[in-house]
Short mmCIF file of C-alpha atoms and ligand atoms in Angstrom, two decimals:
data_model
loop_
_atom_site.label_atom_id
_atom_site.label_comp_id
_atom_site.label_asym_id
_atom_site.label_seq_id
_atom_site.Cartn_x
_atom_site.Cartn_y
_atom_site.Cartn_z
CA MET I 14 125.64 85.26 91.37
CA SER I 15 124.39 85.05 87.82
CA GLY I 16 122.34 82.84 85.56
CA LYS I 17 121.08 80.40 88.10
CA VAL I 18 117.78 79.26 89.53
CA PHE I 19 117.52 78.63 93.27
CA LEU I 20 114.70 76.38 94.46
CA VAL I 21 114.33 77.72 97.97
CA GLY I 22 112.22 76.60 100.92
CA ALA I 23 110.82 79.45 103.03
CA GLY I 24 109.69 77.30 105.94
CA PRO I 25 106.20 76.81 107.36
CA GLY I 26 105.25 80.41 108.12
CA ASP I 27 107.11 81.65 111.19
CA PRO I 28 109.60 84.12 109.69
CA GLY I 29 112.18 82.94 112.22
CA LEU I 30 112.20 79.53 110.56
CA MET I 31 113.58 80.82 107.27
CA THR I 32 117.13 79.66 106.77
CA ARG I 33 120.03 82.04 106.62
CA ARG I 34 120.77 80.87 103.09
CA SER I 35 117.20 81.64 101.96
CA LEU I 36 117.47 85.21 103.28
CA GLU I 37 120.82 85.73 101.59
CA LEU I 38 119.42 84.56 98.27
CA VAL I 39 116.25 86.68 98.54
CA ALA I 40 118.48 89.70 99.18
CA ALA I 41 120.61 89.04 96.11
CA ALA I 42 117.98 87.86 93.60
CA ASP I 43 117.18 89.59 90.31
CA ALA I 44 113.80 87.87 90.19
CA ILE I 45 111.70 86.07 92.79
CA LEU I 46 108.79 83.77 91.96
CA HIS I 47 106.83 83.01 95.08
CA ASP I 48 103.80 81.15 96.39
CA ARG I 49 101.10 82.26 98.79
CA LEU I 50 102.29 80.23 101.77
CA ILE I 51 105.53 82.09 102.44
CA PRO I 52 106.18 83.84 105.74
CA SER I 53 105.05 87.44 106.04
CA GLY I 54 108.00 89.71 105.47
CA ALA I 55 109.88 86.99 103.56
CA LEU I 56 110.42 89.40 100.69
CA ASP I 57 111.29 92.45 102.83
CA GLY I 58 114.98 91.98 102.19
CA ALA I 59 114.59 91.78 98.41
CA ARG I 60 116.30 94.37 96.26
CA ALA I 61 114.14 97.37 95.39
CA ASP I 62 114.70 96.63 91.70
CA ALA I 63 114.04 92.89 91.94
CA ASP I 64 111.26 91.47 89.76
CA LEU I 65 108.79 89.96 92.26
CA ARG I 66 106.11 87.69 90.89
CA TYR I 67 103.34 85.86 92.63
CA VAL I 68 102.76 82.54 90.87
CA GLY I 69 100.70 80.72 93.49
CA LYS I 70 97.08 79.79 93.60
CA GLN I 71 94.48 82.47 94.11
CA PRO I 72 92.20 81.20 96.85
CA GLY I 73 89.44 79.37 95.01
CA GLY I 74 90.59 80.89 91.78
CA HIS I 75 92.84 80.51 88.84
CA SER I 76 96.52 79.79 89.15
CA MET I 77 99.47 79.57 86.85
CA THR I 78 99.91 76.00 85.61
CA GLN I 79 103.01 74.12 86.70
CA GLU I 80 104.12 74.00 83.06
CA ALA I 81 103.89 77.79 82.80
CA ILE I 82 105.93 78.18 86.00
CA ASN I 83 108.57 75.77 84.69
CA GLU I 84 108.77 77.71 81.45
CA LEU I 85 109.08 81.01 83.26
CA LEU I 86 111.92 79.65 85.42
CA VAL I 87 113.74 78.43 82.33
CA GLU I 88 113.15 81.70 80.53
CA LEU I 89 114.42 83.91 83.38
CA GLY I 90 117.32 81.56 84.08
CA SER I 91 118.45 81.57 80.46
CA ARG I 92 118.54 85.36 80.51
CA GLY I 93 121.43 85.11 82.93
CA LEU I 94 119.39 86.23 85.94
CA ALA I 95 119.68 85.06 89.52
CA VAL I 96 116.21 83.65 90.06
CA VAL I 97 114.79 82.57 93.41
CA ARG I 98 111.82 80.22 93.34
CA LEU I 99 110.50 80.66 96.88
CA LYS I 100 108.12 78.03 98.21
CA GLY I 101 106.43 77.29 101.51
CA GLY I 102 108.08 74.65 103.67
CA ASP I 103 110.61 72.54 101.81
CA PRO I 104 110.74 72.74 98.00
CA PHE I 105 111.05 68.98 97.57
CA VAL I 106 108.26 67.98 99.97
CA PHE I 107 104.96 68.26 98.10
CA GLY I 108 106.25 71.47 96.64
CA ARG I 109 106.62 70.31 93.02
CA GLY I 110 110.22 71.44 93.29
CA GLY I 111 111.27 68.10 91.81
CA GLU I 112 109.42 68.86 88.60
CA GLU I 113 110.93 72.31 88.41
CA ALA I 114 114.43 70.89 88.86
CA GLN I 115 113.74 68.39 86.06
CA ALA I 116 112.63 71.18 83.73
CA LEU I 117 115.81 73.14 84.53
CA VAL I 118 118.04 70.12 83.88
CA GLU I 119 116.34 69.55 80.54
CA ALA I 120 116.89 73.16 79.55
CA GLY I 121 120.49 73.14 80.77
CA ILE I 122 119.91 75.89 83.32
CA PRO I 123 122.12 75.59 86.41
CA PHE I 124 120.25 75.39 89.69
CA GLU I 125 120.64 74.89 93.43
CA VAL I 126 118.21 73.57 96.00
CA VAL I 127 117.89 75.20 99.41
CA PRO I 128 115.91 72.93 101.74
CA GLY I 129 113.38 74.49 104.09
CA VAL I 130 111.75 73.50 107.35
CA THR I 131 108.80 71.39 106.24
CA SER I 132 105.38 72.12 107.74
CA GLY I 133 104.58 68.50 108.55
CA VAL I 134 107.39 68.37 111.07
CA ALA I 135 107.33 72.01 112.17
CA ALA I 136 103.58 72.47 112.66
CA ALA I 137 103.53 69.25 114.66
CA ALA I 138 106.46 70.45 116.78
CA TYR I 139 104.77 73.80 117.44
CA ALA I 140 101.72 71.84 118.59
CA GLY I 141 103.83 69.79 121.00
CA VAL I 142 103.92 66.66 118.84
CA PRO I 143 107.30 65.04 118.08
CA VAL I 144 106.79 63.07 114.87
CA THR I 145 109.18 60.36 116.09
CA HIS I 146 109.78 59.25 119.66
CA ARG I 147 111.96 56.54 121.11
CA ASP I 148 109.03 54.75 122.74
CA GLU I 149 106.15 55.75 120.47
CA ALA I 150 107.22 55.93 116.82
CA SER I 151 110.36 54.78 115.03
CA ALA I 152 109.24 55.83 111.58
CA VAL I 153 107.32 58.66 110.01
CA ALA I 154 105.61 58.83 106.62
CA LEU I 155 104.84 62.09 104.82
CA VAL I 156 101.63 61.49 102.89
CA THR I 157 99.55 63.64 100.58
CA GLY I 158 95.94 63.80 101.67
CA HIS I 159 95.07 65.69 98.53
CA GLU I 160 93.92 62.64 96.70
CA ASP I 161 90.37 61.61 97.21
CA PRO I 162 90.72 58.08 98.61
CA GLU I 163 87.40 57.19 96.96
CA LYS I 164 88.94 57.78 93.55
CA PRO I 165 89.34 54.36 91.87
CA ASP I 166 92.74 55.31 90.42
CA THR I 167 94.20 56.72 93.65
CA ALA I 168 97.99 56.50 93.59
CA LEU I 169 98.08 55.80 97.30
CA ASP I 170 98.06 52.30 98.71
CA TRP I 171 95.76 52.98 101.67
CA PRO I 172 95.95 49.47 103.16
CA ALA I 173 99.77 49.73 103.13
CA LEU I 174 99.60 53.16 104.77
CA ALA I 175 97.22 51.80 107.38
CA ALA I 176 99.77 49.09 108.13
CA PHE I 177 102.71 51.54 108.23
CA PRO I 178 104.55 51.04 111.53
CA GLY I 179 104.86 54.64 112.59
CA THR I 180 103.47 58.16 112.46
CA LEU I 181 101.52 59.34 109.42
CA VAL I 182 101.75 63.03 108.60
CA LEU I 183 99.13 64.07 106.08
CA TYR I 184 99.56 67.24 104.05
CA MET I 185 96.68 68.94 102.22
CA GLY I 186 94.12 66.56 103.67
CA VAL I 187 91.59 68.64 105.61
CA GLY I 188 88.93 68.38 102.92
CA ASN I 189 89.25 64.59 102.71
CA LEU I 190 89.60 63.82 106.39
CA THR I 191 86.43 61.72 106.66
CA ALA I 192 87.37 59.45 103.76
CA ILE I 193 91.01 59.21 104.84
CA ALA I 194 90.10 58.16 108.39
CA GLU I 195 87.64 55.58 107.07
CA ARG I 196 90.27 54.12 104.74
CA LEU I 197 92.85 53.86 107.48
CA ILE I 198 90.40 52.19 109.87
CA ALA I 199 89.24 49.84 107.09
CA GLY I 200 92.91 48.99 106.52
CA GLY I 201 93.29 47.92 110.13
CA ARG I 202 94.34 51.06 111.98
CA ASN I 203 92.67 51.39 115.37
CA GLY I 204 89.76 53.84 115.56
CA ASP I 205 91.09 54.90 118.97
CA GLU I 206 94.43 55.97 117.53
CA PRO I 207 95.28 59.55 118.56
CA VAL I 208 95.17 62.24 115.86
CA ALA I 209 96.02 65.93 115.90
CA VAL I 210 95.14 68.43 113.19
CA VAL I 211 97.27 71.57 113.20
CA GLU I 212 95.96 74.59 111.34
CA ARG I 213 98.28 77.49 110.40
CA GLY I 214 101.14 75.80 112.20
CA THR I 215 103.97 78.07 113.49
CA LEU I 216 101.86 81.15 112.68
CA PRO I 217 100.37 83.40 115.37
CA GLY I 218 96.87 82.01 114.71
CA GLN I 219 97.93 78.36 115.08
CA ARG I 220 95.09 76.10 116.24
CA THR I 221 95.11 72.40 117.03
CA VAL I 222 92.23 69.96 117.23
CA SER I 223 92.84 66.62 118.90
CA GLY I 224 90.80 63.45 118.66
CA THR I 225 90.93 59.89 117.46
CA LEU I 226 90.82 58.43 113.96
CA ALA I 227 87.14 57.67 114.57
CA ASP I 228 86.08 61.19 115.51
CA ILE I 229 88.72 63.60 114.16
CA ALA I 230 86.85 64.48 110.94
CA LYS I 231 83.78 65.50 112.93
CA ARG I 232 85.83 67.47 115.45
CA ALA I 233 87.81 69.29 112.75
CA THR I 234 84.61 70.24 110.95
CA GLU I 235 83.02 71.47 114.17
CA ALA I 236 86.08 73.59 114.88
CA GLY I 237 85.95 74.98 111.34
CA ILE I 238 89.50 73.87 110.52
CA ARG I 239 90.60 75.11 107.11
CA PRO I 240 93.76 74.80 105.02
CA PRO I 241 96.64 75.05 105.49
CA ALA I 242 96.63 72.26 108.04
CA ILE I 243 98.48 69.04 108.62
CA THR I 244 97.14 65.91 110.26
CA VAL I 245 99.30 63.73 112.47
CA VAL I 246 98.13 60.15 113.09
CA GLY I 247 99.79 58.04 115.75
CA PRO I 248 100.42 57.72 119.47
CA VAL I 249 102.78 60.72 119.34
CA ALA I 250 99.71 62.93 118.81
CA LEU I 251 98.78 62.27 122.43
CA LEU I 252 102.09 63.62 123.74
CA ARG I 253 100.69 67.05 123.03
CA GLU I 254 98.71 66.86 126.26
CA ARG I 255 102.02 67.23 128.11
CA LEU I 256 104.24 68.87 125.52
CA ALA I 257 102.08 71.64 124.08
CA TRP I 258 104.05 74.83 124.57
CA ILE I 259 103.00 77.48 122.10
CA GLU I 260 99.55 77.92 123.64
CA ARG I 261 101.21 78.48 127.00
CA ARG I 262 103.02 81.60 125.90
CA PRO I 263 101.40 84.52 127.70
CA LEU I 264 100.14 86.38 124.63
CA HIS I 265 99.19 83.36 122.50
CA GLY I 266 96.10 84.04 120.43
CA ARG I 267 96.14 87.81 121.10
CA THR I 268 96.39 90.38 118.36
CA VAL I 269 98.32 93.47 119.35
CA VAL I 270 98.71 96.66 117.33
CA VAL I 271 102.01 98.56 117.47
CA THR I 272 101.59 102.18 116.45
CA ARG I 273 105.20 103.34 116.80
CA ALA I 274 107.15 104.70 113.87
CA ARG I 275 108.54 101.85 111.82
CA ALA I 276 112.13 102.67 112.65
CA GLN I 277 111.41 102.21 116.36
CA ALA I 278 108.78 99.48 116.25
CA SER I 279 110.95 96.42 115.89
CA GLY I 280 111.95 96.09 119.55
CA LEU I 281 108.39 96.21 120.83
CA ALA I 282 107.04 94.08 117.98
CA GLY I 283 109.76 91.48 118.54
CA THR I 284 109.10 91.25 122.27
CA LEU I 285 105.36 90.87 121.73
CA SER I 286 105.83 88.16 119.06
CA ALA I 287 108.23 86.27 121.29
CA LEU I 288 105.46 86.17 123.89
CA GLY I 289 103.13 84.64 121.30
CA ALA I 290 101.16 87.66 120.11
CA ARG I 291 100.13 88.26 116.54
CA VAL I 292 101.60 91.70 115.97
CA ILE I 293 100.16 94.24 113.58
CA GLU I 294 102.40 97.17 112.83
CA THR I 295 100.52 100.31 111.85
CA PRO I 296 103.13 103.02 112.01
CA VAL I 297 101.15 106.28 112.05
CA ILE I 298 104.17 108.48 112.46
CA ARG I 299 107.50 108.72 110.78
CA ILE I 300 110.65 110.30 112.18
CA VAL I 301 112.19 112.96 109.95
CA PRO I 302 115.58 114.13 111.22
CA ARG I 303 116.19 117.87 110.97
CA PRO I 304 119.18 118.89 108.90
CA VAL I 305 122.12 120.02 111.02
CA GLU I 306 121.83 123.74 110.35
CA GLY I 307 120.61 126.89 112.04
CA ASP I 308 120.05 126.58 115.81
CA LEU I 309 120.97 122.92 115.79
CA ALA I 310 124.28 123.52 114.01
CA ALA I 311 125.05 126.41 116.36
CA ALA I 312 124.37 124.24 119.43
CA ILE I 313 126.64 121.51 118.07
CA GLU I 314 129.39 124.05 117.39
CA ARG I 315 129.39 125.23 120.97
CA ILE I 316 128.52 121.93 122.59
CA GLY I 317 131.53 122.28 124.89
CA ASP I 318 129.95 125.38 126.49
CA TYR I 319 127.02 123.47 127.99
CA ALA I 320 127.24 122.41 131.60
CA LEU I 321 124.16 120.24 131.13
CA VAL I 322 122.92 118.34 128.07
CA CYS I 323 119.44 116.74 128.25
CA LEU I 324 118.08 114.10 125.86
CA THR I 325 114.37 113.34 125.99
CA SER I 326 114.02 110.27 123.74
CA PRO I 327 116.10 107.40 122.33
CA THR I 328 115.66 108.83 118.83
CA GLY I 329 116.88 112.20 120.06
CA ALA I 330 119.94 110.59 121.64
CA ALA I 331 120.79 108.74 118.43
CA LEU I 332 120.32 111.86 116.33
CA LEU I 333 122.44 114.07 118.59
CA LEU I 334 125.29 111.60 118.32
CA GLU I 335 124.83 111.55 114.57
CA ALA I 336 124.81 115.34 114.39
CA LEU I 337 128.08 115.39 116.36
CA ARG I 338 129.58 112.86 114.00
CA ALA I 339 128.39 114.85 110.97
CA ARG I 340 130.38 117.80 112.34
CA GLY I 341 133.48 115.71 112.85
CA ARG I 342 132.98 115.44 116.62
CA ASP I 343 132.56 112.43 118.88
CA ALA I 344 131.64 111.51 122.46
CA ARG I 345 134.54 113.58 123.80
CA ALA I 346 132.60 116.73 122.84
CA LEU I 347 130.40 116.00 125.89
CA ALA I 348 133.32 115.35 128.22
CA GLY I 349 132.75 118.43 130.34
CA ALA I 350 128.95 118.29 130.54
CA THR I 351 126.54 116.56 132.84
CA VAL I 352 124.51 114.35 130.50
CA ALA I 353 120.89 113.63 131.44
CA ALA I 354 118.64 111.04 129.78
CA ILE I 355 114.90 111.00 130.33
CA GLY I 356 114.86 107.26 130.95
CA PRO I 357 116.64 103.93 130.54
CA GLY I 358 115.87 103.63 126.78
CA THR I 359 117.46 106.99 126.08
CA ALA I 360 120.42 106.14 128.31
CA ALA I 361 120.91 102.86 126.40
CA GLU I 362 121.03 104.76 123.11
CA LEU I 363 123.66 107.14 124.55
CA ALA I 364 125.65 104.16 125.80
CA ARG I 365 125.84 102.91 122.22
CA GLY I 366 127.75 106.09 121.42
CA GLY I 367 130.09 105.54 124.34
CA ILE I 368 128.38 107.97 126.71
CA VAL I 369 127.26 106.92 130.17
CA ALA I 370 124.46 109.28 131.22
CA ASP I 371 124.98 110.97 134.59
CA VAL I 372 121.32 111.42 135.37
CA VAL I 373 118.64 108.82 134.47
CA PRO I 374 115.29 108.84 136.26
CA GLU I 375 113.52 105.50 136.35
CA ARG I 376 110.26 106.84 135.01
CA SER I 377 110.65 108.25 131.53
CA ILE I 378 108.68 111.46 131.94
CA ALA I 379 109.83 115.07 132.01
CA GLU I 380 108.64 115.62 135.58
CA ALA I 381 110.82 112.75 136.81
CA LEU I 382 113.81 114.14 134.97
CA VAL I 383 113.25 117.56 136.54
CA GLU I 384 113.22 115.90 139.95
CA SER I 385 116.38 113.91 139.27
CA LEU I 386 118.15 117.05 138.14
CA ALA I 387 117.52 118.81 141.46
CA PRO I 388 121.02 118.12 142.85
CA VAL I 389 122.72 119.25 139.63
CA PRO I 390 123.86 122.92 139.87
CA VAL I 391 122.45 124.86 136.90
CA GLU I 392 122.17 128.45 138.06
CA GLY I 393 123.97 130.79 135.70
CA ARG I 394 125.07 127.86 133.51
CA ARG I 395 124.21 126.91 129.98
CA ALA I 396 121.94 123.94 129.43
CA LEU I 397 120.96 122.23 126.17
CA VAL I 398 117.64 120.45 125.75
CA ALA I 399 117.77 118.46 122.52
CA ARG I 400 114.38 116.97 121.62
CA PRO I 401 111.66 116.50 118.97
CA SER I 402 110.10 119.64 117.50
CA GLU I 403 106.80 118.83 119.19
CA ALA I 404 107.29 118.44 122.94
CA ARG I 405 106.11 119.75 126.27
CA ASP I 406 108.04 122.60 127.90
CA VAL I 407 108.16 121.16 131.42
CA LEU I 408 111.91 120.56 131.37
CA PRO I 409 113.19 123.82 129.80
CA GLU I 410 110.82 125.85 131.97
CA ALA I 411 112.00 124.12 135.14
CA LEU I 412 115.65 124.70 134.23
CA GLU I 413 115.01 128.35 133.40
CA GLY I 414 113.15 128.66 136.68
CA ARG I 415 116.32 127.57 138.41
CA GLY I 416 118.34 130.25 136.67
CA ALA I 417 119.88 128.23 133.83
CA GLU I 418 120.41 129.68 130.40
CA VAL I 419 118.57 127.15 128.29
CA ASP I 420 118.86 126.42 124.57
CA VAL I 421 116.13 124.21 123.15
CA VAL I 422 116.86 122.62 119.79
CA ALA I 423 114.70 120.34 117.64
CA LEU I 424 116.46 117.24 116.35
CA TYR I 425 113.55 115.81 114.43
CA ASP I 426 109.93 116.11 113.43
CA THR I 427 107.33 113.40 113.73
CA VAL I 428 105.09 113.43 110.70
CA ALA I 429 101.86 111.56 110.02
CA GLU I 430 101.84 108.34 108.00
CA PRO I 431 98.46 107.48 106.51
CA LEU I 432 96.86 104.18 107.55
CA THR I 433 96.07 101.83 104.67
CA GLY I 434 92.56 100.40 104.44
CA ASP I 435 94.02 96.99 105.17
CA ALA I 436 95.72 98.23 108.32
CA ALA I 437 92.53 99.93 109.50
CA ARG I 438 90.65 96.64 109.05
CA LEU I 439 93.30 94.75 111.03
CA VAL I 440 93.03 97.28 113.84
CA GLY I 441 89.35 96.37 113.97
CA GLU I 442 90.31 92.74 114.70
CA ALA I 443 92.86 93.57 117.39
CA ASP I 444 92.60 92.74 121.08
CA TYR I 445 95.05 95.46 122.13
CA VAL I 446 96.40 98.70 120.69
CA THR I 447 99.64 99.99 122.23
CA PHE I 448 100.67 103.62 122.49
CA THR I 449 104.19 104.68 123.37
CA SER I 450 103.74 108.46 123.15
CA SER I 451 101.16 111.22 122.92
CA SER I 452 102.05 111.87 119.31
CA THR I 453 101.29 108.27 118.31
CA VAL I 454 97.85 108.58 119.95
CA ARG I 455 97.06 111.81 118.14
CA HIS I 456 98.23 110.59 114.78
CA PHE I 457 96.54 107.23 115.22
CA VAL I 458 93.16 108.77 115.95
CA ALA I 459 93.56 111.17 113.02
CA ALA I 460 94.60 108.35 110.68
CA LEU I 461 91.63 106.19 111.70
CA GLY I 462 89.33 109.16 111.15
CA GLN I 463 90.70 109.67 107.65
CA ASN I 464 89.87 106.04 106.93
CA GLY I 465 86.34 106.60 108.13
CA SER I 466 86.86 104.25 111.09
CA GLY I 467 85.84 105.10 114.61
CA PRO I 468 87.95 104.50 117.71
CA PRO I 469 89.15 100.90 118.01
CA ALA I 470 87.15 98.39 120.04
CA ALA I 471 90.41 96.90 121.34
CA ARG I 472 91.75 97.52 124.84
CA LEU I 473 94.17 100.42 124.76
CA VAL I 474 97.55 100.15 126.46
CA SER I 475 99.46 103.32 127.28
CA ILE I 476 103.10 103.73 128.27
CA GLY I 477 102.32 106.30 130.97
CA PRO I 478 100.13 109.08 132.35
CA ILE I 479 100.99 111.71 129.72
CA THR I 480 100.11 109.37 126.87
CA SER I 481 96.96 108.24 128.72
CA GLY I 482 95.97 111.87 129.27
CA THR I 483 96.21 112.60 125.55
CA ALA I 484 94.16 109.50 124.77
CA ARG I 485 91.42 110.52 127.20
CA GLU I 486 91.35 114.07 125.82
CA LEU I 487 90.65 112.50 122.45
CA GLY I 488 87.77 110.52 123.90
CA LEU I 489 89.52 107.16 124.14
CA GLU I 490 89.27 104.85 127.10
CA VAL I 491 92.63 103.62 128.36
CA ALA I 492 92.36 100.07 129.73
CA VAL I 493 95.96 99.53 130.79
CA GLU I 494 98.67 101.97 131.84
CA ALA I 495 102.27 100.87 132.34
CA GLU I 496 103.77 101.35 135.78
CA ARG I 497 107.26 101.62 134.35
CA HIS I 498 107.21 104.04 131.45
CA ASP I 499 109.33 102.17 128.98
CA ILE I 500 108.81 99.37 126.48
CA ASP I 501 109.41 96.56 128.97
CA GLY I 502 107.04 98.21 131.41
CA LEU I 503 104.36 98.46 128.74
CA VAL I 504 104.74 94.80 127.77
CA GLU I 505 104.62 93.76 131.41
CA ALA I 506 101.37 95.68 131.96
CA LEU I 507 99.83 94.14 128.85
CA VAL I 508 100.75 90.61 129.93
CA ARG I 509 99.31 91.26 133.39
CA ASP I 510 96.06 92.43 131.82
CA VAL I 511 95.82 89.25 129.73
CA GLU I 512 96.46 87.13 132.82
CA ALA I 513 93.87 89.06 134.80
CA SER I 514 91.30 88.45 132.07
CA GLY I 515 91.77 84.78 132.91
CA ALA I 516 91.16 83.61 129.37
N1 SAH E 274 106.38 72.25 100.61
C1 SAH E 274 105.48 72.43 101.72
C2 SAH E 274 104.17 71.71 101.51
C3 SAH E 274 103.35 72.25 100.37
S1 SAH E 274 101.82 71.44 100.19
C4 SAH E 274 106.16 71.97 103.00
O1 SAH E 274 107.24 71.38 102.94
O2 SAH E 274 105.64 72.24 104.07
C5 SAH E 274 100.76 72.52 101.09
C6 SAH E 274 100.33 71.86 102.36
O3 SAH E 274 101.33 72.00 103.33
C7 SAH E 274 99.11 72.45 103.00
O4 SAH E 274 97.91 71.98 102.41
C8 SAH E 274 99.25 71.98 104.42
O5 SAH E 274 98.88 70.62 104.54
C9 SAH E 274 100.74 72.05 104.59
N2 SAH E 274 101.13 73.31 105.24
C10 SAH E 274 101.84 74.31 104.72
N3 SAH E 274 102.03 75.29 105.63
C11 SAH E 274 101.41 74.88 106.75
C12 SAH E 274 101.25 75.43 108.05
N4 SAH E 274 101.77 76.62 108.37
N5 SAH E 274 100.56 74.72 108.97
C13 SAH E 274 100.04 73.53 108.66
N6 SAH E 274 100.15 72.96 107.45
C14 SAH E 274 100.83 73.62 106.51
#
């Protein structure tokens, strides 16, 4: 890909609504010029050496003129670069993408257009409003509400729009809602006609205000609706009463902090988002694998001597398999051993390497593993406990107590990640903070302290009694403790707490 400009739609805000093509192009681009209203994380896949430039409006402030953006596109394109112009929604729907394409044609720069999911249709859909409907609306008009209808030279024919036989979807109109509604009523549209205003559509904070043409401006003002928002006028707006779905997701409107290390956070974060939560990732620890040398290398060398091999975390399981691979070994190295996993997550990680664990307690805590290992003969045999450098000694001590010869090796360290000021502020807005291990609690409290913030006001959710104990030792109040000590168990407990709060 060289010497081309791609006018790319990034969709309305939900990262899942970016097209596959848009992600491919972001990943390959030499330069990316983007607006403010692009999904969070939209640029995560960009190359580390890509030239990323924000060319959108500063809220209430200065912005690059359209002419300057056009010139920049032409300039970068003529240098032979692959340039992505990334815009909210669809580039050709009120995105000024048409003008940019014209400028590129004039300059002889090759370009492609990648359509995006437009907010007028998507925000409505996420609010339970189909913009067309067999019985209710056979046409839909996308209208800019940006123009002040009181302006004498308005480009819009308001009487014609009032007479339009179908749904009106107004972009950019929140500030002019009073005048727009008046114009439409003056043009013959019924004051009782249903209207829905959708703010931050498809985003975790999505809000909808419903009303009629006659009262919607007042209702939107009372609710404090602010851009970005779209306004849907027509009988379809009423279907929301039956079809609204996003608000019914169990964690809709809740902000949940995930404190796990980034490498492990995605599963939990994904599950919470799918349930409607706004997820804030504040990784306060990072996993640093130990090099395969010393004790660890020695244990790998003689892995065949162990009658029992115990893994105490999914990360540990993954790293042990990697260490085997690094030494030219594979799953067969464990053929003779009883393999024990501390819980289902760890067992799943082993399964990825082709190993079915022999012992898996349901509750992922050391005490449960010790109990499950009771029938396994260990006396006079060698056992390996492969784990993080910082861990409790319950398991090795129990095995030694039963006469096993135990080697304990550290596969990785968990090190502190500082919390940015921004992240600390977001934690202050959260409804829930989740903890999946004692070390996340400790590092989280330390990181908040370094930022000069006190303990969070949010309800704290812990994966199990050990994690809760650490939290309480540090003076935190644990509101929710999972009954099953894995990620699904934690999510289940959180959802139950939200339901119990009745809000
Ligand atoms: N090209 C974009 C529109 C850009 S104009 C598209 O196709 O969606 C900017 C306007 O789009 C905003 O003023 C608002 O009316 C609308 N908009 C963009 N994102 C939105 C969102 N997430 N929810 C509601 N409206 C949105």
